[in-house]
Short mmCIF file of C-alpha atoms in Angstrom, two decimals:
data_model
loop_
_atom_site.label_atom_id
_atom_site.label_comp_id
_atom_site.label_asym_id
_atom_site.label_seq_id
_atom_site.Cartn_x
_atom_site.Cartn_y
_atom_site.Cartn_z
CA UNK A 1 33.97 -7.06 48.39
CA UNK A 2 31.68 -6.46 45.27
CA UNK A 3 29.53 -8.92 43.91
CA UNK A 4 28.25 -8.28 40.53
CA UNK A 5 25.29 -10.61 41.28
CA UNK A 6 22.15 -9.60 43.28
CA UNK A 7 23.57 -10.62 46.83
CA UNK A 8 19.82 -11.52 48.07
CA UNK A 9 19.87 -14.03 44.79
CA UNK A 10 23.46 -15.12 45.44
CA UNK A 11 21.99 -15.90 49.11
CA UNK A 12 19.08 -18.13 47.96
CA UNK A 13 21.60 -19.92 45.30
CA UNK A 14 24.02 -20.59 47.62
CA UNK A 15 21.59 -22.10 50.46
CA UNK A 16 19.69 -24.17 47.51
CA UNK A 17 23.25 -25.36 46.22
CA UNK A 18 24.00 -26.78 49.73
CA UNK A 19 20.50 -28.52 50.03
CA UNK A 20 21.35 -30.27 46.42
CA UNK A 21 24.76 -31.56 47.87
CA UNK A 22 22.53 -33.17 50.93
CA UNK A 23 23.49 -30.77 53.39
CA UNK A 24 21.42 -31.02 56.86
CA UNK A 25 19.16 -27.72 56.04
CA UNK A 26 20.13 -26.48 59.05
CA UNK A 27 23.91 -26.32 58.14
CA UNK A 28 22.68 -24.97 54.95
CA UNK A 29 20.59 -21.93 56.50
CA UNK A 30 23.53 -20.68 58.33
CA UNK A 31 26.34 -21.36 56.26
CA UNK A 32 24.58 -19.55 53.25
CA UNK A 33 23.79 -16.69 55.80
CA UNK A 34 26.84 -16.28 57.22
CA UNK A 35 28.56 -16.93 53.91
CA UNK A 36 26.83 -13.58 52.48
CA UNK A 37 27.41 -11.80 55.97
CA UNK A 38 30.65 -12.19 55.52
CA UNK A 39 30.91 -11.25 51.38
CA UNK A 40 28.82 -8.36 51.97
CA UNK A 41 31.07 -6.65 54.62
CA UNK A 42 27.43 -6.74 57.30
CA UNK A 43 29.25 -7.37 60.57
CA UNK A 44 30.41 -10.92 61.19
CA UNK A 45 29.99 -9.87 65.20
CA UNK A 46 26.51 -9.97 65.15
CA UNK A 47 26.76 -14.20 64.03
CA UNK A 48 26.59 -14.51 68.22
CA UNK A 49 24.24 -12.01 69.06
CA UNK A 50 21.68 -12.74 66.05
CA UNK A 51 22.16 -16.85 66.86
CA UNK A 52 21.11 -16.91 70.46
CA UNK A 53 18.42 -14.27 69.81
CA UNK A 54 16.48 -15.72 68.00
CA UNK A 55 15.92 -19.17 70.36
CA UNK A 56 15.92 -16.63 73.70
CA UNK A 57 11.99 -15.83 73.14
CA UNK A 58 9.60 -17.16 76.34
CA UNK A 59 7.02 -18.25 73.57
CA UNK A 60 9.86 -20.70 72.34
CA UNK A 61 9.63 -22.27 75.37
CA UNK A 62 6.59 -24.14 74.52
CA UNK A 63 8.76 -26.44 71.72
CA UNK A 64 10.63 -28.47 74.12
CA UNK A 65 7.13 -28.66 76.46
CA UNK A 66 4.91 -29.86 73.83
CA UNK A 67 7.98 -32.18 72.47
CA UNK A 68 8.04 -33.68 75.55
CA UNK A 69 4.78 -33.85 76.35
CA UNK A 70 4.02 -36.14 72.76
CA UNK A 71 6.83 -38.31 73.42
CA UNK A 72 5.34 -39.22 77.11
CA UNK A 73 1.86 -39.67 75.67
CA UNK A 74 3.27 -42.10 73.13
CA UNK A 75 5.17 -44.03 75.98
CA UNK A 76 1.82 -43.83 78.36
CA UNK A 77 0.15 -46.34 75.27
CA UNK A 78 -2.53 -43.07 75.61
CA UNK A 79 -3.14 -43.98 72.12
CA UNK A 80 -4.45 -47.52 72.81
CA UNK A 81 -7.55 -46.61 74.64
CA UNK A 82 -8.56 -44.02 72.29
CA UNK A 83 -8.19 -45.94 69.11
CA UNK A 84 -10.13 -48.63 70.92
CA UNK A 85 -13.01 -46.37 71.43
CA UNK A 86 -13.26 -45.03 68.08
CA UNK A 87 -13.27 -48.47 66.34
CA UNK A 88 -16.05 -49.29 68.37
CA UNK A 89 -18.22 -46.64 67.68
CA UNK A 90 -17.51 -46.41 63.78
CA UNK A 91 -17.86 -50.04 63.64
CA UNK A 92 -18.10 -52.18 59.87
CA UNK A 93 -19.11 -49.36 57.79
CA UNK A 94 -17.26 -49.49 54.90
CA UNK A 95 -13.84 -48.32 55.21
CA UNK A 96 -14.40 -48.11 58.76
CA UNK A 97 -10.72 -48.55 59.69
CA UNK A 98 -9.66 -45.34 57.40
CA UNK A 99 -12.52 -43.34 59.14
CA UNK A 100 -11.06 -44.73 62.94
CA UNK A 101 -7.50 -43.34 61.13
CA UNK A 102 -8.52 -40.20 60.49
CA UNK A 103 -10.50 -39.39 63.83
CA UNK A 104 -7.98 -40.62 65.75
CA UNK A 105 -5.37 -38.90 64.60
CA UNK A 106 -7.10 -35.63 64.76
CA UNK A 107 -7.45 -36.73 68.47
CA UNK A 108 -3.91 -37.74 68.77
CA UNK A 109 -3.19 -34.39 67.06
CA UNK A 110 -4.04 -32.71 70.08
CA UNK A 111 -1.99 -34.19 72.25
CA UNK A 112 1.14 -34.87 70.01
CA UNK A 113 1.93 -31.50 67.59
CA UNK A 114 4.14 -33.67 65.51
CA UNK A 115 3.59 -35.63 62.28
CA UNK A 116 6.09 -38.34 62.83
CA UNK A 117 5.26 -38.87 66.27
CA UNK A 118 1.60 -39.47 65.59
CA UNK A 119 2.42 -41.86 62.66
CA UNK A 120 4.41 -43.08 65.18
CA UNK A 121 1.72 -43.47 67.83
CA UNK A 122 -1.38 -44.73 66.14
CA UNK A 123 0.35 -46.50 62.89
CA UNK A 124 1.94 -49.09 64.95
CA UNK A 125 -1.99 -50.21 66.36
CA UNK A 126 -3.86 -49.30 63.16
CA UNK A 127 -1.53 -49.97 60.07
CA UNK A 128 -1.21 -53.98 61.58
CA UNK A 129 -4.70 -53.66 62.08
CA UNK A 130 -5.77 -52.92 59.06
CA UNK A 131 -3.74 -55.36 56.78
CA UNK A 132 -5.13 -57.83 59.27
CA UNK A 133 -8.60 -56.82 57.96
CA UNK A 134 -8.09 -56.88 54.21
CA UNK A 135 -6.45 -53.26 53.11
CA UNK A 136 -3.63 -52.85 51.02
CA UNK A 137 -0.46 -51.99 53.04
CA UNK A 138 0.09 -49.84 50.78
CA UNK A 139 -3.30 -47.91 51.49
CA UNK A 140 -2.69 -48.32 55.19
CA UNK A 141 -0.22 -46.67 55.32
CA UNK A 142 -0.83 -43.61 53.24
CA UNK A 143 -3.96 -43.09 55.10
CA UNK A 144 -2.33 -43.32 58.34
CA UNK A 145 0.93 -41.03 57.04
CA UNK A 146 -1.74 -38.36 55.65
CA UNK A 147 -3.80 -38.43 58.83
CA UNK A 148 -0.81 -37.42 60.99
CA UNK A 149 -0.08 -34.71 58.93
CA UNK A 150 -3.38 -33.00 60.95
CA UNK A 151 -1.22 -33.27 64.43
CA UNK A 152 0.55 -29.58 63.33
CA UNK A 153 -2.59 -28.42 62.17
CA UNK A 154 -5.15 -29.38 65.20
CA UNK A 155 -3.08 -27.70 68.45
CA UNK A 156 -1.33 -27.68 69.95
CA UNK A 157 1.09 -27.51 67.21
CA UNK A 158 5.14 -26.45 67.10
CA UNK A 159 4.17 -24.85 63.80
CA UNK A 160 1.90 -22.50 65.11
CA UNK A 161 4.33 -21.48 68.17
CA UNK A 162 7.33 -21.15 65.20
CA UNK A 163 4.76 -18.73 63.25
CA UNK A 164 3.40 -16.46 65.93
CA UNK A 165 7.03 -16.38 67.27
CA UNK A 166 8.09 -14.72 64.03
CA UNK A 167 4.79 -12.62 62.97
CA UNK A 168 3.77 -11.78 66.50
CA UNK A 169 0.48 -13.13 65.74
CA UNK A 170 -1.32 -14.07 69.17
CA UNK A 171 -0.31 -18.15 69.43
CA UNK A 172 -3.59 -18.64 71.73
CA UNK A 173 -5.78 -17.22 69.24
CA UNK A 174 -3.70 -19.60 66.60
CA UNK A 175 -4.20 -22.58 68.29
CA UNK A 176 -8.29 -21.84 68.50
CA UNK A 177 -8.24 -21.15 65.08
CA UNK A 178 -6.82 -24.30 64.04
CA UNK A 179 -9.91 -26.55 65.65
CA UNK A 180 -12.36 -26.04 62.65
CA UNK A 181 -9.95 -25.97 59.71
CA UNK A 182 -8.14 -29.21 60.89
CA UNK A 183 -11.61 -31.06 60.94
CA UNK A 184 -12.28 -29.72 57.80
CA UNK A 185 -9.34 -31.13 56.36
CA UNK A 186 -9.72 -34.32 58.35
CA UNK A 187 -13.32 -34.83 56.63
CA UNK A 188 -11.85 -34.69 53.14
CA UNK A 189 -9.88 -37.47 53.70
CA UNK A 190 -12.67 -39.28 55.45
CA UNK A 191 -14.33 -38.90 52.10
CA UNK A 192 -11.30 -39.71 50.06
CA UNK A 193 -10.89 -42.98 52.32
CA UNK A 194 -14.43 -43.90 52.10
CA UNK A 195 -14.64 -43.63 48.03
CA UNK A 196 -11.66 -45.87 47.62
CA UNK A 197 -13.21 -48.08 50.78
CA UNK A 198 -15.99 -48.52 48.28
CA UNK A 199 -14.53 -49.43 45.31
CA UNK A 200 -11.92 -52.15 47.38
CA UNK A 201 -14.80 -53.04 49.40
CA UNK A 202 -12.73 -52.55 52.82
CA UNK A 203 -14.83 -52.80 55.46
CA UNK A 204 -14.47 -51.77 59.49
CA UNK A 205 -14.08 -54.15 62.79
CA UNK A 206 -18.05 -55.04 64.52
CA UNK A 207 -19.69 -52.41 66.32
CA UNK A 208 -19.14 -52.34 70.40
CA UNK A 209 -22.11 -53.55 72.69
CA UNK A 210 -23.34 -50.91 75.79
CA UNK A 211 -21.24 -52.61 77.77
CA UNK A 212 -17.97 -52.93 75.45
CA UNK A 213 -18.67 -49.01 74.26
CA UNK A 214 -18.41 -47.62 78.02
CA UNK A 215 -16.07 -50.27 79.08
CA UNK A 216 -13.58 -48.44 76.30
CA UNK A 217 -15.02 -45.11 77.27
CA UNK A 218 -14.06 -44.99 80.83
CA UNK A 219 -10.53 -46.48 80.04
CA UNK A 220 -10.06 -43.32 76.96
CA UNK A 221 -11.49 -40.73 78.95
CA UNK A 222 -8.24 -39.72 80.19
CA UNK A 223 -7.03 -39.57 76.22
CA UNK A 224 -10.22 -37.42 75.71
CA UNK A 225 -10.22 -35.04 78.54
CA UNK A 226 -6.28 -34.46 77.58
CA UNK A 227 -7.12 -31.44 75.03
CA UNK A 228 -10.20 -30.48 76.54
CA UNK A 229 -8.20 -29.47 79.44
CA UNK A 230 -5.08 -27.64 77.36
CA UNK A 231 -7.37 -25.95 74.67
CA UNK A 232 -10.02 -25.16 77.97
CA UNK A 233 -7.20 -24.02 79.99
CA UNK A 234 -5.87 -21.69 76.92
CA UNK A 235 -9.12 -20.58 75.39
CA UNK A 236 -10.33 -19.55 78.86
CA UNK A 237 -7.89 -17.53 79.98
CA UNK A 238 -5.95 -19.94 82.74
CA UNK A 239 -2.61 -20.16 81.16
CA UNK A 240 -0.47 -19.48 78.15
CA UNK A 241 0.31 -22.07 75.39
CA UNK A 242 3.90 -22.41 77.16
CA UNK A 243 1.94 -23.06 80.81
CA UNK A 244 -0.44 -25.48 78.56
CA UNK A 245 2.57 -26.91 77.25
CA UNK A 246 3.95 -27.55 80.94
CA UNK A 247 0.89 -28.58 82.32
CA UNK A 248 0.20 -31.62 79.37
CA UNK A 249 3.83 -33.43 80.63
CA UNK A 250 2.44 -33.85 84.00
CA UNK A 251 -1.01 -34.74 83.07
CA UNK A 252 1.11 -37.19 80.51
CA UNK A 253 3.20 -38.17 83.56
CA UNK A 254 0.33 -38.60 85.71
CA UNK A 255 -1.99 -40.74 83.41
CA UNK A 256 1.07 -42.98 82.89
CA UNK A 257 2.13 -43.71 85.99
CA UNK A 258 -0.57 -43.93 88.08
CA UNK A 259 -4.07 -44.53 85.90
CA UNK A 260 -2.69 -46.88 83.07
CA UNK A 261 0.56 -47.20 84.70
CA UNK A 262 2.73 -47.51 81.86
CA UNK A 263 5.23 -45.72 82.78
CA UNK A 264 8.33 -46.62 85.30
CA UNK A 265 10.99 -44.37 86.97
CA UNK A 266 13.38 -45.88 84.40
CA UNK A 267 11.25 -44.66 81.21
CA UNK A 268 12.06 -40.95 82.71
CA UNK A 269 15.87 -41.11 81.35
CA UNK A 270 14.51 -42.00 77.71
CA UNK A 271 11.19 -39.78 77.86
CA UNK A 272 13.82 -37.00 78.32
CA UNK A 273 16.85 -38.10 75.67
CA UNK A 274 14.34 -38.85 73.15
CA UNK A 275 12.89 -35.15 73.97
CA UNK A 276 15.85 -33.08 74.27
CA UNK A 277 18.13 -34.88 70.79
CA UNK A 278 14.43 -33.61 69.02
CA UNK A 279 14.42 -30.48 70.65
CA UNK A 280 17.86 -29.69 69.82
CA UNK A 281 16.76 -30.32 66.37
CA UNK A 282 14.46 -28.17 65.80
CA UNK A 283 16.18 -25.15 67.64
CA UNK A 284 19.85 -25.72 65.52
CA UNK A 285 16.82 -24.62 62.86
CA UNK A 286 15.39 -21.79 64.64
CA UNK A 287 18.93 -20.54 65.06
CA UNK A 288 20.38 -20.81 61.98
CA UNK A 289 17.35 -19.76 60.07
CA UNK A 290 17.56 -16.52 62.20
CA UNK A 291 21.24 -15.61 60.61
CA UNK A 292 19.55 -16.36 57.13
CA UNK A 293 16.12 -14.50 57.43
CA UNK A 294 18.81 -11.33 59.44
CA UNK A 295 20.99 -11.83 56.47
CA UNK A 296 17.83 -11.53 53.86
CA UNK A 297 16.47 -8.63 55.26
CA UNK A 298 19.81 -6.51 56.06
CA UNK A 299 20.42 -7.00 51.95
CA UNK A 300 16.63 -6.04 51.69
CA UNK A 301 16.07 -8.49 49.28
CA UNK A 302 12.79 -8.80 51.37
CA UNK A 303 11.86 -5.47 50.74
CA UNK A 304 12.36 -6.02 46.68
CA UNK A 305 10.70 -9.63 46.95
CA UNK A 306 7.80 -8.10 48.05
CA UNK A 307 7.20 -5.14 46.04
CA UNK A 308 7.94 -7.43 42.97
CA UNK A 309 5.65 -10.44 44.37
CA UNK A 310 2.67 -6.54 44.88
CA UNK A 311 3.81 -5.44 41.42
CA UNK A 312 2.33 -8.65 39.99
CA UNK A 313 -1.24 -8.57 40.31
CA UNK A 314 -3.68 -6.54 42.23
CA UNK A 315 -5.66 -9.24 42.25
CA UNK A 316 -5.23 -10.75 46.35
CA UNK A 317 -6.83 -14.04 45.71
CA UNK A 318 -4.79 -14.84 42.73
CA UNK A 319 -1.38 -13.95 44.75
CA UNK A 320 -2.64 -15.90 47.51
CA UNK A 321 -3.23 -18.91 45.02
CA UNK A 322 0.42 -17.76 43.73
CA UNK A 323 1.68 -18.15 47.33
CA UNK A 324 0.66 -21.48 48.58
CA UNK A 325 1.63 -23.24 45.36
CA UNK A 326 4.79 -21.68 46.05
CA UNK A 327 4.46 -23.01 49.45
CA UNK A 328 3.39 -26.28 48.65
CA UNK A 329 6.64 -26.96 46.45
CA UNK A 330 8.61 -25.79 49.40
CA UNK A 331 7.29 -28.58 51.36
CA UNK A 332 8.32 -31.22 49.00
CA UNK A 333 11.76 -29.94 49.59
CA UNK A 334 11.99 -28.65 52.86
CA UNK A 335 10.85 -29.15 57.12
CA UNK A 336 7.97 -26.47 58.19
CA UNK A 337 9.99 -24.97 60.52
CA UNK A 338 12.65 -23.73 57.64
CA UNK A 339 9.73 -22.69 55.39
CA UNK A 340 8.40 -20.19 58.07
CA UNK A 341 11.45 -19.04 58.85
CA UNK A 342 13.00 -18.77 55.08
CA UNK A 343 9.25 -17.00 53.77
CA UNK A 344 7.45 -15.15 56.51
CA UNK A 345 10.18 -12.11 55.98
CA UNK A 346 8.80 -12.35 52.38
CA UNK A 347 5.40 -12.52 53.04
CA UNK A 348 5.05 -9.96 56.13
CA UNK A 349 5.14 -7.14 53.68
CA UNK A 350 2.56 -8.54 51.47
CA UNK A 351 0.27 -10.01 54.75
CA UNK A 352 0.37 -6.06 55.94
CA UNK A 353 -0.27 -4.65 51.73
CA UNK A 354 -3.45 -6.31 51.68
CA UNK A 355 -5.04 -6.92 55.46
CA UNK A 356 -4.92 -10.07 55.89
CA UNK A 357 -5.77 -11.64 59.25
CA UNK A 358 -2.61 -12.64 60.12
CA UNK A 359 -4.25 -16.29 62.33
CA UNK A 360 -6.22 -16.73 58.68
CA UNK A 361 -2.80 -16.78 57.13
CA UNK A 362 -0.67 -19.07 59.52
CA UNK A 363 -3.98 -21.87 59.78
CA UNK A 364 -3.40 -21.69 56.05
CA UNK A 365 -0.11 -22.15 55.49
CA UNK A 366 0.13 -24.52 58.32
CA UNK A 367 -1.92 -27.30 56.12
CA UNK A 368 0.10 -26.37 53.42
CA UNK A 369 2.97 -27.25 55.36
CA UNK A 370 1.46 -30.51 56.73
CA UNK A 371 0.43 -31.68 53.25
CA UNK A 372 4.34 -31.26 52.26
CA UNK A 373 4.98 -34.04 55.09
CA UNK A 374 3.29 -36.77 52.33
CA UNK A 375 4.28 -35.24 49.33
CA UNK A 376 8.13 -36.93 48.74
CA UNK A 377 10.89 -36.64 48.07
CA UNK A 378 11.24 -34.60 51.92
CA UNK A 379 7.97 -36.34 52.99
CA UNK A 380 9.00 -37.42 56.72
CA UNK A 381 4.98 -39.52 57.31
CA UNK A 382 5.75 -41.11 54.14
CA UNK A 383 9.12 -42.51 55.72
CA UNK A 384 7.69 -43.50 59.10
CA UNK A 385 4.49 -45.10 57.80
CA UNK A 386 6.11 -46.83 54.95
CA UNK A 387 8.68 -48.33 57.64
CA UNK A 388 5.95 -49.87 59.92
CA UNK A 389 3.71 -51.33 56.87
CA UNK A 390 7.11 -52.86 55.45
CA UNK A 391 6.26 -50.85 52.17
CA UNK A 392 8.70 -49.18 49.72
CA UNK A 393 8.44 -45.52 49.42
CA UNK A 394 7.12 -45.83 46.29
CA UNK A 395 3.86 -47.95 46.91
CA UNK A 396 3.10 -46.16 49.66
CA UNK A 397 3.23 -42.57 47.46
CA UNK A 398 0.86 -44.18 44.87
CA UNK A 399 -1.56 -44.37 47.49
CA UNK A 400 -1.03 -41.49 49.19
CA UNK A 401 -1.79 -39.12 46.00
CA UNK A 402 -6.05 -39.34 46.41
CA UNK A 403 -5.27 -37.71 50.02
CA UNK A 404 -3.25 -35.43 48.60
CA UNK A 405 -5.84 -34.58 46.35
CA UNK A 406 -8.38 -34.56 49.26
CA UNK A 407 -5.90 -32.21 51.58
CA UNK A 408 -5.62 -29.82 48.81
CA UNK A 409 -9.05 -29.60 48.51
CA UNK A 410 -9.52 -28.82 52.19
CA UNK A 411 -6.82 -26.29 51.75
CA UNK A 412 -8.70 -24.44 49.12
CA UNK A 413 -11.91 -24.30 51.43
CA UNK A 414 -10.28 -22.61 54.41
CA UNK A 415 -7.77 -20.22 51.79
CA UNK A 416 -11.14 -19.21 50.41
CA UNK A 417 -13.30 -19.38 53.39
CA UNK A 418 -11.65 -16.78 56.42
CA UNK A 419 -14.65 -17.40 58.70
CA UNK A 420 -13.88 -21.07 59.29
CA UNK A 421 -10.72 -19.89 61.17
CA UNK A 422 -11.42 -16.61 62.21
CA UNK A 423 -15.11 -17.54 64.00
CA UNK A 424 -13.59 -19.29 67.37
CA UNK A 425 -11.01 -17.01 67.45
CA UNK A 426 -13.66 -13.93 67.51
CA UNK A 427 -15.18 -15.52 70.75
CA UNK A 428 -12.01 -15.41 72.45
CA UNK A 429 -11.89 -13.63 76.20
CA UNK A 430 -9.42 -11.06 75.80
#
């Protein structure tokens, strides 16, 4: 059947026609795919065969793991001990609270992978706690919803295992490469909460005695020593990021039930619902998005993207500016996981045309990615936060725009600046 349009175009129409009509992106990935499959005469046999492909990869295996894994931590109250700690130690420096936000979440980050779940996990002690102490709830909760976005940046992260998966870029070497650029990011919004801090004159909780400071210590070590020992195991060689994966539910499991003891044999049947309904989630994407990105590059409108997107400038740092702003409004309107699956075919070619380090690139576009979780209308942290502050969406995206701001800037500094996330990667035992 002929199509006087360009059938790549026809593809992207048709898949950004279904998102406007509030189809589940998911639905919309595959439908547009197979839609043009079909139009195009491509072989509607390999819908099966392309479908289960594309989730039957052993790196995948690590979703569901890590998944799991930040859904027991949550339940184990891990969070608790560490925010504890942290407030403690920062004590009633101005904007104290919004410096204990961002610290732990970077901590919580490493343990969780998710956004959502680490609003989730630390909002429900620190967004309370900090209307308690004088700060906007408004405020609160954009500092809190912008924090989280660091859990897919610091590993492990889901985004990270999504965009090796796809570019064949080494996940281990990912996950170490995310450490410094997270931090970086996390300090810009430590400044961006301090400066407002100051101008509100919000203040922190007392500082901890000796006694209160180890006290809290030796009850969060166990939240502390959580990373250590994934990134450790990872970075030195012991296991994969799917064995790392594996290994943090039973070190979750263990810490719950027997050292805070949390947890009870009944938990178990939610621990696992809640994990497998998010799982299956985030794989109907995987799927789907592999009969669209199959469907993209069989029309080669891949191929012509990126010789057009070459054509343009010869000028790499301008196209890479080019890129992420692209990227960034794709966050507004879309989940990570569809953005890497929906652009990497389109930006392999152009990744390869100019050298760059393909770990650079995903650490990039990761925070890009995580900044679209607070920047509406698809701006899942916003949701979560604004829903345990009791603020509208609106407030709390007022207040979220400075961290936006702040994020960006971050962004900028590791886009511009390789070394920052290809130095611990270098040092790597291979």
């Amino acid at each position: 059947m002929a199509l006087s349009i360009d059938p790549g175009i026809l593809l992207i129409v048709v898949f950004f026609a279904l998102i406007f009509l509030k189809v589940p992106i998911a639905i919309s990935l595959g439908v547009s795919g197979m839609l043009l499959v079909y139009l195009q005469q491509l072989g509607t046999q390999m819908f099966a065969p392309v479908f289960f492909a594309n989730i039957s990869k052993f790196s995948l295996l690590a979703i569901p793991y890590f998944i799991l894994a930040g859904v027991v931590m949550g339940k184990a109250k891990i969070s608790d001990k560490l925010i504890h700690l942290i407030s403690l130690l920062v004590g009633p420096v101005r904007g104290g609270l919004a410096t204990v936000t961002v610290i732990a979440a970077l901590f919580w980050g490493a343990v969780s992978g998710s956004g959502p779940a680490t609003v989730a996990a630390i909002g429900t002690i620190l967004i309370p706690g900090m209307i308690k102490a004088g700060y906007d709830r408004g405020f609160s909760a954009a500092i809190v919803s912008a924090a989280s976005g660091l859990a897919i940046v610091i590993p492990p992260s889901i985004g990270y295992v999504v965009y090796g998966t796809i570019t064949g870029a080494s996940i281990s070497k990912l996950f170490i490469g995310g450490i410094i650029p997270g931090i970086v990011v996390g300090i810009c919004l430590i400044v961006a909460g301090y400066i407002i801090s100051v101008i509100r004159d919000y203040r922190g909780e007392a500082w901890g005695t000796l006694s209160e400071v180890w006290r809290a210590f030796k009850e969060a070590i166990w939240a502390i020593i959580s990373p250590l020992i994934i990134l450790g195991g990872i970075y030195g060689g012991v296991f994969t990021p799917t064995e790392a994966a594996a290994v943090s539910i039973f070190y979750g499991l263990f810490v719950g039930f027997f050292i805070y003891k949390t947890l009870t044999l009944k938990d178990l049947y939610d621990l696992l619902v809640e994990a497998s309904v998010s799982t299956a989630v985030v794989m109907l994407v995987v799927s789907f998005a592999g009969i669209f990105g199959w469907a993209m590059t069989t029309l080669g409108f891949v191929e012509r993207v990126s010789q057009f997107a070459i054509s343009l400038t010869s000028n790499q740092y301008i196209l890479l500016f080019v890129i992420n702003v692209i990227l960034f409004i794709a966050g507004m309107l879309m989940d990570a996981i569809s953005i890497y699956y929906i652009t990497l075919p389109l930006l392999m070619p152009i990744m390869a045309y100019f050298n760059w380090d393909p770990v650079w690139f995903g650490v990039v576009m990761t925070i890009n990615l995580a900044i679209g979780q607070i920047t509406p209308p698809v701006a899942v942290n916003l949701y979560v936060g604004a829903n345990i502050a009791k603020v509208s969406i609106d407030e709390i995206s007022r207040n979220v725009i400075p961290f936006v701001a702040a994020a960006v800037i971050g962004l900028l500094i590791v886009m511009y600046v390789p070394i920052i996330t290809t130095w611990l990667p270098s040092l790597m035992i291979h």
